[in-house]
Amino acid sequence: DGGITQSPKYLFRKEGQNVTLSCEQNLNHDAMYWYRQDPGQGLRLIYYSQIVNDFQKGDIAEGYSVSREKKESFPLTVTSAQKNPTAFYLCASSKFPDRTPVTGELFFGEGSRLTVL
Amino acid sequence: GQNIDQPTEMTATEGAIVQINCTYQTSGFNGLFWYQQHAGEAPTFLSYNVLDGLEEKGRFSSFLSRSKGYSYLLLKELQMKDSASYLCAVRRNYGQNFVFGPGTRLSVLP
């Protein structure tokens, strides 16, 4: 079955450590995204990528880094520069809506919950 | 700037109808999406509007007025399992870039 796989589901980190969250999709989607969700808040865009070897900063990119070496994979590194990294991280992908009836909606992974101790 | 507003919380009774409103002001518009998110889970796609009017999908309908920057999600014959957060999202027209509202937490009571 096609889908998006995020790992790990839960992650604990000490202050000052970098951590990498994995995101893999087998939907053959062009675009991939990372969102952060905090309690009571909407999803905020960290980074997105429309093609391999290219990515764009979202609204809250500071303290994060990404790579897109393969179409299927879009890992997110939360660096020690991110001041408040405890959050629920969601990876998503979508097809470009260049042909109807493709709507290009986002498909989400199950999420990774990061806690900084 | 980008701004999407939704009510924070709503409560309704099982079997009733509820309307969740969303207003938006974004730089560019290429579609409005509604997602459902149960607590601790990933959002799932519910509906999509890009032209003005009503889209119906079973118990769920979504309406869009682009001139007013307004959409609503209508849920009919509410069931307990509809208790969730409902997220309104706008796709901006440069690239595949989505911006989300804060979400509306709906509680369905027996």
PDB file of C-alpha atoms in Angstrom:
ATOM      1  CA  ASP A   1       0.000   0.000   0.000  1.00  0.00           C
ATOM      2  CA  GLY A   2       1.205   3.491  -0.810  1.00  0.00           C
ATOM      3  CA  GLY A   3       1.740   5.988   1.903  1.00  0.00           C
ATOM      4  CA  ILE A   4       4.084   8.140   3.943  1.00  0.00           C
ATOM      5  CA  THR A   5       6.207   6.681   6.688  1.00  0.00           C
ATOM      6  CA  GLN A   6       7.679   8.806   9.448  1.00  0.00           C
ATOM      7  CA  SER A   7      10.118   7.587  12.051  1.00  0.00           C
ATOM      8  CA  PRO A   8      10.614   7.562  14.913  1.00  0.00           C
ATOM      9  CA  LYS A   9       7.106   8.058  16.286  1.00  0.00           C
ATOM     10  CA  TYR A  10       8.452   9.287  19.637  1.00  0.00           C
ATOM     11  CA  LEU A  11      11.860  10.828  20.247  1.00  0.00           C
ATOM     12  CA  PHE A  12      13.516  12.254  23.310  1.00  0.00           C
ATOM     13  CA  ARG A  13      16.476  14.563  23.016  1.00  0.00           C
ATOM     14  CA  LYS A  14      18.803  16.285  25.413  1.00  0.00           C
ATOM     15  CA  GLU A  15      19.388  19.985  24.978  1.00  0.00           C
ATOM     16  CA  GLY A  16      22.265  20.707  22.600  1.00  0.00           C
ATOM     17  CA  GLN A  17      21.767  17.588  20.487  1.00  0.00           C
ATOM     18  CA  ASN A  18      20.802  17.463  16.835  1.00  0.00           C
ATOM     19  CA  VAL A  19      18.170  14.924  15.821  1.00  0.00           C
ATOM     20  CA  THR A  20      16.992  13.768  12.400  1.00  0.00           C
ATOM     21  CA  LEU A  21      13.405  12.794  11.628  1.00  0.00           C
ATOM     22  CA  SER A  22      12.880  10.445   8.717  1.00  0.00           C
ATOM     23  CA  CYS A  23      10.141  10.778   6.095  1.00  0.00           C
ATOM     24  CA  GLU A  24       9.700   8.363   3.187  1.00  0.00           C
ATOM     25  CA  GLN A  25       6.862   8.230   0.635  1.00  0.00           C
ATOM     26  CA  ASN A  26       6.042   5.699  -2.064  1.00  0.00           C
ATOM     27  CA  LEU A  27       3.195   7.675  -3.636  1.00  0.00           C
ATOM     28  CA  ASN A  28       5.402   9.032  -6.426  1.00  0.00           C
ATOM     29  CA  HIS A  29       4.527  12.549  -5.269  1.00  0.00           C
ATOM     30  CA  ASP A  30       6.604  15.476  -6.461  1.00  0.00           C
ATOM     31  CA  ALA A  31       6.291  17.771  -3.462  1.00  0.00           C
ATOM     32  CA  MET A  32       7.133  17.065   0.170  1.00  0.00           C
ATOM     33  CA  TYR A  33       6.680  19.185   3.269  1.00  0.00           C
ATOM     34  CA  TRP A  34       7.508  19.429   6.956  1.00  0.00           C
ATOM     35  CA  TYR A  35       5.051  21.010   9.367  1.00  0.00           C
ATOM     36  CA  ARG A  36       5.242  21.638  13.077  1.00  0.00           C
ATOM     37  CA  GLN A  37       2.173  21.516  15.318  1.00  0.00           C
ATOM     38  CA  ASP A  38       2.055  22.913  18.837  1.00  0.00           C
ATOM     39  CA  PRO A  39      -0.886  22.419  21.230  1.00  0.00           C
ATOM     40  CA  GLY A  40      -3.812  24.614  20.277  1.00  0.00           C
ATOM     41  CA  GLN A  41      -2.088  25.921  17.168  1.00  0.00           C
ATOM     42  CA  GLY A  42      -2.394  25.219  13.493  1.00  0.00           C
ATOM     43  CA  LEU A  43       0.253  23.589  11.356  1.00  0.00           C
ATOM     44  CA  ARG A  44       3.216  25.813  10.595  1.00  0.00           C
ATOM     45  CA  LEU A  45       5.376  25.177   7.550  1.00  0.00           C
ATOM     46  CA  ILE A  46       9.073  24.525   8.209  1.00  0.00           C
ATOM     47  CA  TYR A  47      10.407  23.546   4.778  1.00  0.00           C
ATOM     48  CA  TYR A  48       9.038  22.248   1.511  1.00  0.00           C
ATOM     49  CA  SER A  49      10.488  20.739  -1.628  1.00  0.00           C
ATOM     50  CA  GLN A  50       8.954  20.545  -5.073  1.00  0.00           C
ATOM     51  CA  ILE A  51      11.711  18.616  -6.854  1.00  0.00           C
ATOM     52  CA  VAL A  52      14.808  16.611  -5.994  1.00  0.00           C
ATOM     53  CA  ASN A  53      17.820  18.667  -4.862  1.00  0.00           C
ATOM     54  CA  ASP A  54      15.706  21.755  -4.298  1.00  0.00           C
ATOM     55  CA  PHE A  55      13.855  23.003  -1.226  1.00  0.00           C
ATOM     56  CA  GLN A  56      12.423  26.229   0.123  1.00  0.00           C
ATOM     57  CA  LYS A  57      12.170  27.717   3.599  1.00  0.00           C
ATOM     58  CA  GLY A  58       8.751  27.915   5.110  1.00  0.00           C
ATOM     59  CA  ASP A  59       7.541  30.282   7.800  1.00  0.00           C
ATOM     60  CA  ILE A  60       9.595  28.864  10.683  1.00  0.00           C
ATOM     61  CA  ALA A  61      12.777  27.417   9.111  1.00  0.00           C
ATOM     62  CA  GLU A  62      15.251  28.772  11.689  1.00  0.00           C
ATOM     63  CA  GLY A  63      16.979  25.968  13.588  1.00  0.00           C
ATOM     64  CA  TYR A  64      15.989  23.297  11.064  1.00  0.00           C
ATOM     65  CA  SER A  65      17.623  21.803   7.988  1.00  0.00           C
ATOM     66  CA  VAL A  66      16.471  19.413   5.254  1.00  0.00           C
ATOM     67  CA  SER A  67      17.754  17.563   2.221  1.00  0.00           C
ATOM     68  CA  ARG A  68      16.020  16.102  -0.832  1.00  0.00           C
ATOM     69  CA  GLU A  69      18.496  13.742  -2.490  1.00  0.00           C
ATOM     70  CA  LYS A  70      15.805  11.294  -3.599  1.00  0.00           C
ATOM     71  CA  LYS A  71      12.203  11.866  -4.673  1.00  0.00           C
ATOM     72  CA  GLU A  72      10.998   9.453  -1.999  1.00  0.00           C
ATOM     73  CA  SER A  73      12.855  10.903   0.977  1.00  0.00           C
ATOM     74  CA  PHE A  74      12.796  14.247   2.818  1.00  0.00           C
ATOM     75  CA  PRO A  75      14.545  14.037   6.216  1.00  0.00           C
ATOM     76  CA  LEU A  76      14.357  16.901   8.709  1.00  0.00           C
ATOM     77  CA  THR A  77      17.172  17.732  11.128  1.00  0.00           C
ATOM     78  CA  VAL A  78      16.265  19.648  14.250  1.00  0.00           C
ATOM     79  CA  THR A  79      19.455  21.380  15.277  1.00  0.00           C
ATOM     80  CA  SER A  80      20.580  22.638  18.657  1.00  0.00           C
ATOM     81  CA  ALA A  81      19.899  26.152  17.346  1.00  0.00           C
ATOM     82  CA  GLN A  82      16.150  25.513  17.478  1.00  0.00           C
ATOM     83  CA  LYS A  83      15.188  27.164  20.777  1.00  0.00           C
ATOM     84  CA  ASN A  84      11.932  25.364  21.470  1.00  0.00           C
ATOM     85  CA  PRO A  85      11.921  22.077  19.552  1.00  0.00           C
ATOM     86  CA  THR A  86       9.394  20.137  21.634  1.00  0.00           C
ATOM     87  CA  ALA A  87       6.458  19.633  19.239  1.00  0.00           C
ATOM     88  CA  PHE A  88       4.573  17.262  16.974  1.00  0.00           C
ATOM     89  CA  TYR A  89       6.211  17.102  13.536  1.00  0.00           C
ATOM     90  CA  LEU A  90       4.231  16.132  10.458  1.00  0.00           C
ATOM     91  CA  CYS A  91       5.619  15.215   7.069  1.00  0.00           C
ATOM     92  CA  ALA A  92       3.354  15.456   4.022  1.00  0.00           C
ATOM     93  CA  SER A  93       3.471  15.007   0.263  1.00  0.00           C
ATOM     94  CA  SER A  94       1.323  15.987  -2.699  1.00  0.00           C
ATOM     95  CA  LYS A  95       1.063  15.723  -6.454  1.00  0.00           C
ATOM     96  CA  PHE A  96       1.107  18.879  -8.481  1.00  0.00           C
ATOM     97  CA  PRO A  97      -2.475  19.710  -9.536  1.00  0.00           C
ATOM     98  CA  ASP A  98      -1.451  20.263 -13.125  1.00  0.00           C
ATOM     99  CA  ARG A  99      -4.124  17.986 -14.488  1.00  0.00           C
ATOM    100  CA  THR A 100      -7.696  17.675 -13.338  1.00  0.00           C
ATOM    101  CA  PRO A 101      -9.134  15.880 -11.503  1.00  0.00           C
ATOM    102  CA  VAL A 102      -6.003  15.865  -9.367  1.00  0.00           C
ATOM    103  CA  THR A 103      -6.681  18.214  -6.494  1.00  0.00           C
ATOM    104  CA  GLY A 104      -3.167  18.075  -5.096  1.00  0.00           C
ATOM    105  CA  GLU A 105      -4.221  17.631  -1.505  1.00  0.00           C
ATOM    106  CA  LEU A 106      -1.682  16.853   1.182  1.00  0.00           C
ATOM    107  CA  PHE A 107      -1.160  13.299   2.377  1.00  0.00           C
ATOM    108  CA  PHE A 108       0.294  13.145   5.874  1.00  0.00           C
ATOM    109  CA  GLY A 109       2.485  10.708   7.714  1.00  0.00           C
ATOM    110  CA  GLU A 110       1.608   9.579  11.245  1.00  0.00           C
ATOM    111  CA  GLY A 111       3.818  12.216  12.819  1.00  0.00           C
ATOM    112  CA  SER A 112       6.859  12.272  15.101  1.00  0.00           C
ATOM    113  CA  ARG A 113       6.582  13.620  18.626  1.00  0.00           C
ATOM    114  CA  LEU A 114       9.830  15.195  19.783  1.00  0.00           C
ATOM    115  CA  THR A 115      10.430  16.005  23.441  1.00  0.00           C
ATOM    116  CA  VAL A 116      13.485  17.864  24.667  1.00  0.00           C
ATOM    117  CA  LEU A 117      14.516  16.903  28.175  1.00  0.00           C
TER     118      LEU A 117
ATOM    119  CA  GLY B   1       0.544  38.611   5.319  1.00  0.00           C
ATOM    120  CA  GLN B   2      -1.222  35.320   5.666  1.00  0.00           C
ATOM    121  CA  ASN B   3      -4.187  35.031   7.995  1.00  0.00           C
ATOM    122  CA  ILE B   4      -6.727  32.253   8.371  1.00  0.00           C
ATOM    123  CA  ASP B   5      -9.348  32.391  11.130  1.00  0.00           C
ATOM    124  CA  GLN B   6     -11.576  29.676  12.550  1.00  0.00           C
ATOM    125  CA  PRO B   7     -13.499  29.386  15.807  1.00  0.00           C
ATOM    126  CA  THR B   8     -11.397  27.657  18.447  1.00  0.00           C
ATOM    127  CA  GLU B   9     -14.038  25.298  19.780  1.00  0.00           C
ATOM    128  CA  MET B  10     -17.564  24.177  18.974  1.00  0.00           C
ATOM    129  CA  THR B  11     -19.975  21.774  20.615  1.00  0.00           C
ATOM    130  CA  ALA B  12     -22.917  19.980  19.008  1.00  0.00           C
ATOM    131  CA  THR B  13     -25.264  17.106  19.713  1.00  0.00           C
ATOM    132  CA  GLU B  14     -25.231  13.698  18.064  1.00  0.00           C
ATOM    133  CA  GLY B  15     -27.554  13.680  15.024  1.00  0.00           C
ATOM    134  CA  ALA B  16     -27.465  17.456  14.620  1.00  0.00           C
ATOM    135  CA  ILE B  17     -25.904  19.670  11.919  1.00  0.00           C
ATOM    136  CA  VAL B  18     -22.914  21.913  12.559  1.00  0.00           C
ATOM    137  CA  GLN B  19     -21.258  24.578  10.385  1.00  0.00           C
ATOM    138  CA  ILE B  20     -17.588  25.455  10.892  1.00  0.00           C
ATOM    139  CA  ASN B  21     -16.566  28.777   9.356  1.00  0.00           C
ATOM    140  CA  CYS B  22     -13.210  29.803   7.958  1.00  0.00           C
ATOM    141  CA  THR B  23     -12.145  33.247   6.763  1.00  0.00           C
ATOM    142  CA  TYR B  24      -8.864  33.868   5.003  1.00  0.00           C
ATOM    143  CA  GLN B  25      -6.598  36.601   3.713  1.00  0.00           C
ATOM    144  CA  THR B  26      -3.650  35.198   1.795  1.00  0.00           C
ATOM    145  CA  SER B  27      -1.212  36.345  -0.859  1.00  0.00           C
ATOM    146  CA  GLY B  28      -2.477  34.163  -3.667  1.00  0.00           C
ATOM    147  CA  PHE B  29      -5.190  31.548  -3.773  1.00  0.00           C
ATOM    148  CA  ASN B  30      -5.278  28.214  -5.536  1.00  0.00           C
ATOM    149  CA  GLY B  31      -7.768  26.181  -3.567  1.00  0.00           C
ATOM    150  CA  LEU B  32      -9.181  25.759  -0.080  1.00  0.00           C
ATOM    151  CA  PHE B  33      -8.960  22.455   1.749  1.00  0.00           C
ATOM    152  CA  TRP B  34     -10.581  21.006   4.849  1.00  0.00           C
ATOM    153  CA  TYR B  35      -8.867  18.326   6.918  1.00  0.00           C
ATOM    154  CA  GLN B  36     -10.012  16.304   9.924  1.00  0.00           C
ATOM    155  CA  GLN B  37      -7.550  15.544  12.699  1.00  0.00           C
ATOM    156  CA  HIS B  38      -8.253  13.255  15.651  1.00  0.00           C
ATOM    157  CA  ALA B  39      -6.202  13.902  18.766  1.00  0.00           C
ATOM    158  CA  GLY B  40      -2.607  12.679  18.407  1.00  0.00           C
ATOM    159  CA  GLU B  41      -3.121  11.588  14.805  1.00  0.00           C
ATOM    160  CA  ALA B  42      -2.291  12.937  11.350  1.00  0.00           C
ATOM    161  CA  PRO B  43      -4.781  15.115   9.460  1.00  0.00           C
ATOM    162  CA  THR B  44      -6.868  13.432   6.776  1.00  0.00           C
ATOM    163  CA  PHE B  45      -8.289  15.164   3.715  1.00  0.00           C
ATOM    164  CA  LEU B  46     -12.031  15.912   3.710  1.00  0.00           C
ATOM    165  CA  SER B  47     -12.836  18.345   0.924  1.00  0.00           C
ATOM    166  CA  TYR B  48     -11.560  20.816  -1.626  1.00  0.00           C
ATOM    167  CA  ASN B  49     -12.993  23.964  -3.227  1.00  0.00           C
ATOM    168  CA  VAL B  50     -11.341  26.082  -5.874  1.00  0.00           C
ATOM    169  CA  LEU B  51     -14.437  27.637  -7.467  1.00  0.00           C
ATOM    170  CA  ASP B  52     -17.280  29.393  -5.678  1.00  0.00           C
ATOM    171  CA  GLY B  53     -20.107  27.217  -4.541  1.00  0.00           C
ATOM    172  CA  LEU B  54     -20.942  24.094  -2.615  1.00  0.00           C
ATOM    173  CA  GLU B  55     -19.203  20.728  -2.848  1.00  0.00           C
ATOM    174  CA  GLU B  56     -21.062  17.798  -1.291  1.00  0.00           C
ATOM    175  CA  LYS B  57     -19.486  14.558  -0.164  1.00  0.00           C
ATOM    176  CA  GLY B  58     -21.816  12.331   1.814  1.00  0.00           C
ATOM    177  CA  ARG B  59     -22.443  13.836   5.256  1.00  0.00           C
ATOM    178  CA  PHE B  60     -19.859  16.540   4.631  1.00  0.00           C
ATOM    179  CA  SER B  61     -20.236  19.632   2.439  1.00  0.00           C
ATOM    180  CA  SER B  62     -17.930  22.580   1.913  1.00  0.00           C
ATOM    181  CA  PHE B  63     -18.724  26.030   0.557  1.00  0.00           C
ATOM    182  CA  LEU B  64     -16.440  28.707  -0.853  1.00  0.00           C
ATOM    183  CA  SER B  65     -16.853  32.401  -1.650  1.00  0.00           C
ATOM    184  CA  ARG B  66     -13.590  33.734  -3.067  1.00  0.00           C
ATOM    185  CA  SER B  67     -14.770  37.354  -3.180  1.00  0.00           C
ATOM    186  CA  LYS B  68     -15.501  37.243   0.558  1.00  0.00           C
ATOM    187  CA  GLY B  69     -12.497  35.111   1.521  1.00  0.00           C
ATOM    188  CA  TYR B  70     -14.898  32.739   3.249  1.00  0.00           C
ATOM    189  CA  SER B  71     -15.532  29.036   3.460  1.00  0.00           C
ATOM    190  CA  TYR B  72     -17.522  26.725   5.679  1.00  0.00           C
ATOM    191  CA  LEU B  73     -17.610  23.020   6.364  1.00  0.00           C
ATOM    192  CA  LEU B  74     -21.061  21.569   7.040  1.00  0.00           C
ATOM    193  CA  LEU B  75     -21.351  18.287   8.902  1.00  0.00           C
ATOM    194  CA  LYS B  76     -24.747  16.589   8.920  1.00  0.00           C
ATOM    195  CA  GLU B  77     -26.119  13.736  11.043  1.00  0.00           C
ATOM    196  CA  LEU B  78     -23.303  14.154  13.525  1.00  0.00           C
ATOM    197  CA  GLN B  79     -21.777  11.042  15.022  1.00  0.00           C
ATOM    198  CA  MET B  80     -19.590  10.664  18.094  1.00  0.00           C
ATOM    199  CA  LYS B  81     -16.634   9.790  15.862  1.00  0.00           C
ATOM    200  CA  ASP B  82     -16.864  13.261  14.299  1.00  0.00           C
ATOM    201  CA  SER B  83     -15.359  14.674  17.505  1.00  0.00           C
ATOM    202  CA  ALA B  84     -12.043  15.981  16.171  1.00  0.00           C
ATOM    203  CA  SER B  85     -10.255  19.128  15.074  1.00  0.00           C
ATOM    204  CA  TYR B  86     -11.125  20.519  11.658  1.00  0.00           C
ATOM    205  CA  LEU B  87      -8.392  22.394   9.823  1.00  0.00           C
ATOM    206  CA  CYS B  88      -8.960  24.922   7.070  1.00  0.00           C
ATOM    207  CA  ALA B  89      -6.026  25.360   4.682  1.00  0.00           C
ATOM    208  CA  VAL B  90      -5.378  27.595   1.671  1.00  0.00           C
ATOM    209  CA  ARG B  91      -3.021  26.655  -1.126  1.00  0.00           C
ATOM    210  CA  ARG B  92      -1.230  29.734  -2.308  1.00  0.00           C
ATOM    211  CA  ASN B  93      -0.667  30.066  -6.009  1.00  0.00           C
ATOM    212  CA  TYR B  94       3.094  30.132  -6.006  1.00  0.00           C
ATOM    213  CA  GLY B  95       4.278  26.588  -5.848  1.00  0.00           C
ATOM    214  CA  GLN B  96       2.517  23.958  -3.794  1.00  0.00           C
ATOM    215  CA  ASN B  97       2.510  26.014  -0.628  1.00  0.00           C
ATOM    216  CA  PHE B  98      -0.266  25.535   1.932  1.00  0.00           C
ATOM    217  CA  VAL B  99      -1.087  27.718   4.936  1.00  0.00           C
ATOM    218  CA  PHE B 100      -3.276  26.366   7.734  1.00  0.00           C
ATOM    219  CA  GLY B 101      -5.733  27.941  10.113  1.00  0.00           C
ATOM    220  CA  PRO B 102      -5.548  27.205  13.870  1.00  0.00           C
ATOM    221  CA  GLY B 103      -8.195  24.470  13.653  1.00  0.00           C
ATOM    222  CA  THR B 104     -11.627  24.137  15.259  1.00  0.00           C
ATOM    223  CA  ARG B 105     -12.038  21.501  17.960  1.00  0.00           C
ATOM    224  CA  LEU B 106     -15.510  19.983  17.642  1.00  0.00           C
ATOM    225  CA  SER B 107     -17.028  18.011  20.495  1.00  0.00           C
ATOM    226  CA  VAL B 108     -20.082  15.882  19.707  1.00  0.00           C
ATOM    227  CA  LEU B 109     -22.173  15.139  22.773  1.00  0.00           C
ATOM    228  CA  PRO B 110     -24.664  12.281  23.164  1.00  0.00           C
TER     229      PRO B 110
END
